Amino acid sequence: MIKKVMIQDDLGILCSGLAIVDLDGSDVCIDFDVVKPPQTNVIVGGRKKRISMKDADQFERELFELFTFHNIPLKIGTYAISEEINQSNRRVEIEMKQLTTKRVCLLVNLGGFEKRMSENLLIAKTYGEFVYSLTGDGLVDINKAQLVPVNITALTPAELQVWSSMINDQLIEAGFDPDNTIMLAAGRNYRGTLPLGMNIGNNVRIGA
C-alpha cells in the first residue's frame, strides 16, 4: 500500500521521486522514476537491496495505477494517497490474479460501468492486449479515446438488435479471432468476463 508520493524532479519526459509505502506493517521509503504519457512507465529502484523483486513489481503496478487512473499529478509536489484509492487498487490486484490474457478485450456496460471506470479499464488491459469500448457508435480503441460503453440495459429490444448488428459487422470487418477475444461486462454490482458469442439478453449475441 502506498501512503504518500513525492515528485522531486521534473525533467520533461521523465519525473523522479520518493514514495512512502506500507511494507509488512512498517513505513518504508522507496525511490522511483516515471516516463510521462503517452508511454507511461514506472521503474522502482533498490531492487534486491532495500526491497525484493516481488515487492518492487507490486509497487510499480500501484504507482502506474496512481498516475494513469487516479490522476495523481506528474508535477513536483507531495500527494497523500487516500484509503479509497488503495482499496480500489487491492480489488484490482485480486481480480488480476485470476485472469487469462487474450488478444482483444471488449467492454460491455451493464449499467454503471462509469462508476468504476478506472478499475474496469485497468483490468481490461490485463485481459486483452487491445481493448475496445462497445459504444453507441461502435468499436472504439481506448488508447485513442476512453469512452464509456453504451449501457445495454437501457436499450429497447429493437435498439439492442440494431446496435448488436452494427457491432457484429464491425467485429467481422476488424477480423478479430473469436478464440482470442474476450468480453469484460461490468455494472454497479457486477464485473466478470464473457466469451465472445454469448447471449447478452433478448437472444442477442456479440460476435455471433
PDB file of N, CA and C in Angstrom, residues 1-6 18-23 25-28 30 59 62-63 66 72 78-83 86:
ATOM      1  N   MET A   1       0.837  -1.192   0.000  1.00  0.00           N
ATOM      2  CA  MET A   1       0.000   0.000   0.000  1.00  0.00           C
ATOM      3  C   MET A   1       0.876   1.247   0.000  1.00  0.00           C
ATOM      4  N   ILE A   2       0.523   2.205  -0.853  1.00  0.00           N
ATOM      5  CA  ILE A   2       1.278   3.452  -0.952  1.00  0.00           C
ATOM      6  C   ILE A   2       0.563   4.546  -0.168  1.00  0.00           C
ATOM      7  N   LYS A   3       1.257   5.165   0.747  1.00  0.00           N
ATOM      8  CA  LYS A   3       0.659   6.188   1.605  1.00  0.00           C
ATOM      9  C   LYS A   3       0.874   7.601   1.083  1.00  0.00           C
ATOM     10  N   LYS A   4       2.046   7.825   0.478  1.00  0.00           N
ATOM     11  CA  LYS A   4       2.373   9.188   0.043  1.00  0.00           C
ATOM     12  C   LYS A   4       3.345   9.134  -1.135  1.00  0.00           C
ATOM     13  N   VAL A   5       3.161  10.064  -2.066  1.00  0.00           N
ATOM     14  CA  VAL A   5       4.046  10.173  -3.225  1.00  0.00           C
ATOM     15  C   VAL A   5       4.638  11.567  -3.260  1.00  0.00           C
ATOM     16  N   MET A   6       5.951  11.641  -3.465  1.00  0.00           N
ATOM     17  CA  MET A   6       6.639  12.936  -3.524  1.00  0.00           C
ATOM     18  C   MET A   6       7.399  13.026  -4.841  1.00  0.00           C
ATOM     19  N   LEU A  18      10.025  10.016  -4.545  1.00  0.00           N
ATOM     20  CA  LEU A  18      10.009   9.030  -3.470  1.00  0.00           C
ATOM     21  C   LEU A  18       8.567   8.687  -3.125  1.00  0.00           C
ATOM     22  N   ALA A  19       8.388   7.495  -2.551  1.00  0.00           N
ATOM     23  CA  ALA A  19       7.063   7.091  -2.089  1.00  0.00           C
ATOM     24  C   ALA A  19       7.202   6.451  -0.717  1.00  0.00           C
ATOM     25  N   ILE A  20       6.266   6.774   0.173  1.00  0.00           N
ATOM     26  CA  ILE A  20       6.200   6.111   1.472  1.00  0.00           C
ATOM     27  C   ILE A  20       5.197   4.969   1.332  1.00  0.00           C
ATOM     28  N   VAL A  21       5.667   3.739   1.560  1.00  0.00           N
ATOM     29  CA  VAL A  21       4.818   2.566   1.367  1.00  0.00           C
ATOM     30  C   VAL A  21       4.737   1.759   2.660  1.00  0.00           C
ATOM     31  N   ASP A  22       3.659   1.007   2.780  1.00  0.00           N
ATOM     32  CA  ASP A  22       3.492   0.082   3.900  1.00  0.00           C
ATOM     33  C   ASP A  22       4.034  -1.271   3.463  1.00  0.00           C
ATOM     34  N   LEU A  23       5.099  -1.697   4.109  1.00  0.00           N
ATOM     35  CA  LEU A  23       5.726  -2.980   3.772  1.00  0.00           C
ATOM     36  C   LEU A  23       5.770  -3.829   5.032  1.00  0.00           C
ATOM     37  N   GLY A  25       3.731  -3.930   7.471  1.00  0.00           N
ATOM     38  CA  GLY A  25       3.364  -3.184   8.667  1.00  0.00           C
ATOM     39  C   GLY A  25       4.291  -2.047   9.026  1.00  0.00           C
ATOM     40  N   SER A  26       5.352  -1.838   8.267  1.00  0.00           N
ATOM     41  CA  SER A  26       6.297  -0.751   8.537  1.00  0.00           C
ATOM     42  C   SER A  26       6.337   0.219   7.365  1.00  0.00           C
ATOM     43  N   ASP A  27       6.538   1.508   7.661  1.00  0.00           N
ATOM     44  CA  ASP A  27       6.679   2.517   6.619  1.00  0.00           C
ATOM     45  C   ASP A  27       8.083   2.455   6.034  1.00  0.00           C
ATOM     46  N   VAL A  28       8.147   2.318   4.711  1.00  0.00           N
ATOM     47  CA  VAL A  28       9.425   2.232   4.002  1.00  0.00           C
ATOM     48  C   VAL A  28       9.426   3.265   2.885  1.00  0.00           C
ATOM     49  N   ILE A  30      10.718   4.351  -0.759  1.00  0.00           N
ATOM     50  CA  ILE A  30      11.298   3.807  -1.986  1.00  0.00           C
ATOM     51  C   ILE A  30      11.452   4.933  -3.005  1.00  0.00           C
ATOM     52  N   PHE A  59       4.826  -2.477  -6.301  1.00  0.00           N
ATOM     53  CA  PHE A  59       4.761  -1.022  -6.159  1.00  0.00           C
ATOM     54  C   PHE A  59       4.816  -0.319  -7.514  1.00  0.00           C
ATOM     55  N   GLU A  62       1.245  -0.393  -8.612  1.00  0.00           N
ATOM     56  CA  GLU A  62       0.431   0.544  -7.843  1.00  0.00           C
ATOM     57  C   GLU A  62       0.719   1.994  -8.249  1.00  0.00           C
ATOM     58  N   LEU A  63       1.983   2.317  -8.448  1.00  0.00           N
ATOM     59  CA  LEU A  63       2.336   3.675  -8.872  1.00  0.00           C
ATOM     60  C   LEU A  63       1.791   3.966 -10.265  1.00  0.00           C
ATOM     61  N   LEU A  66      -1.769   4.824  -9.938  1.00  0.00           N
ATOM     62  CA  LEU A  66      -1.955   6.164  -9.362  1.00  0.00           C
ATOM     63  C   LEU A  66      -1.822   7.243 -10.428  1.00  0.00           C
ATOM     64  N   ILE A  72      -3.036  11.209 -10.093  1.00  0.00           N
ATOM     65  CA  ILE A  72      -2.000  11.820  -9.255  1.00  0.00           C
ATOM     66  C   ILE A  72      -1.074  12.584 -10.198  1.00  0.00           C
ATOM     67  N   THR A  78       3.926  16.999  -3.160  1.00  0.00           N
ATOM     68  CA  THR A  78       3.683  15.861  -2.276  1.00  0.00           C
ATOM     69  C   THR A  78       2.195  15.538  -2.287  1.00  0.00           C
ATOM     70  N   TYR A  79       1.875  14.258  -2.476  1.00  0.00           N
ATOM     71  CA  TYR A  79       0.479  13.860  -2.637  1.00  0.00           C
ATOM     72  C   TYR A  79       0.163  12.681  -1.712  1.00  0.00           C
ATOM     73  N   ALA A  80      -0.784  12.881  -0.791  1.00  0.00           N
ATOM     74  CA  ALA A  80      -1.236  11.806   0.089  1.00  0.00           C
ATOM     75  C   ALA A  80      -2.207  10.924  -0.685  1.00  0.00           C
ATOM     76  N   ILE A  81      -2.103   9.618  -0.500  1.00  0.00           N
ATOM     77  CA  ILE A  81      -2.945   8.660  -1.209  1.00  0.00           C
ATOM     78  C   ILE A  81      -4.064   8.196  -0.274  1.00  0.00           C
ATOM     79  N   SER A  82      -5.298   8.384  -0.709  1.00  0.00           N
ATOM     80  CA  SER A  82      -6.455   8.074   0.133  1.00  0.00           C
ATOM     81  C   SER A  82      -6.653   6.574   0.291  1.00  0.00           C
ATOM     82  N   GLU A  83      -7.352   6.188   1.362  1.00  0.00           N
ATOM     83  CA  GLU A  83      -7.673   4.784   1.595  1.00  0.00           C
ATOM     84  C   GLU A  83      -8.597   4.259   0.498  1.00  0.00           C
ATOM     85  N   ASN A  86      -6.454   3.122  -2.370  1.00  0.00           N
ATOM     86  CA  ASN A  86      -5.749   1.878  -2.054  1.00  0.00           C
ATOM     87  C   ASN A  86      -6.692   0.679  -2.055  1.00  0.00           C
TER      88      ASN A  86
END
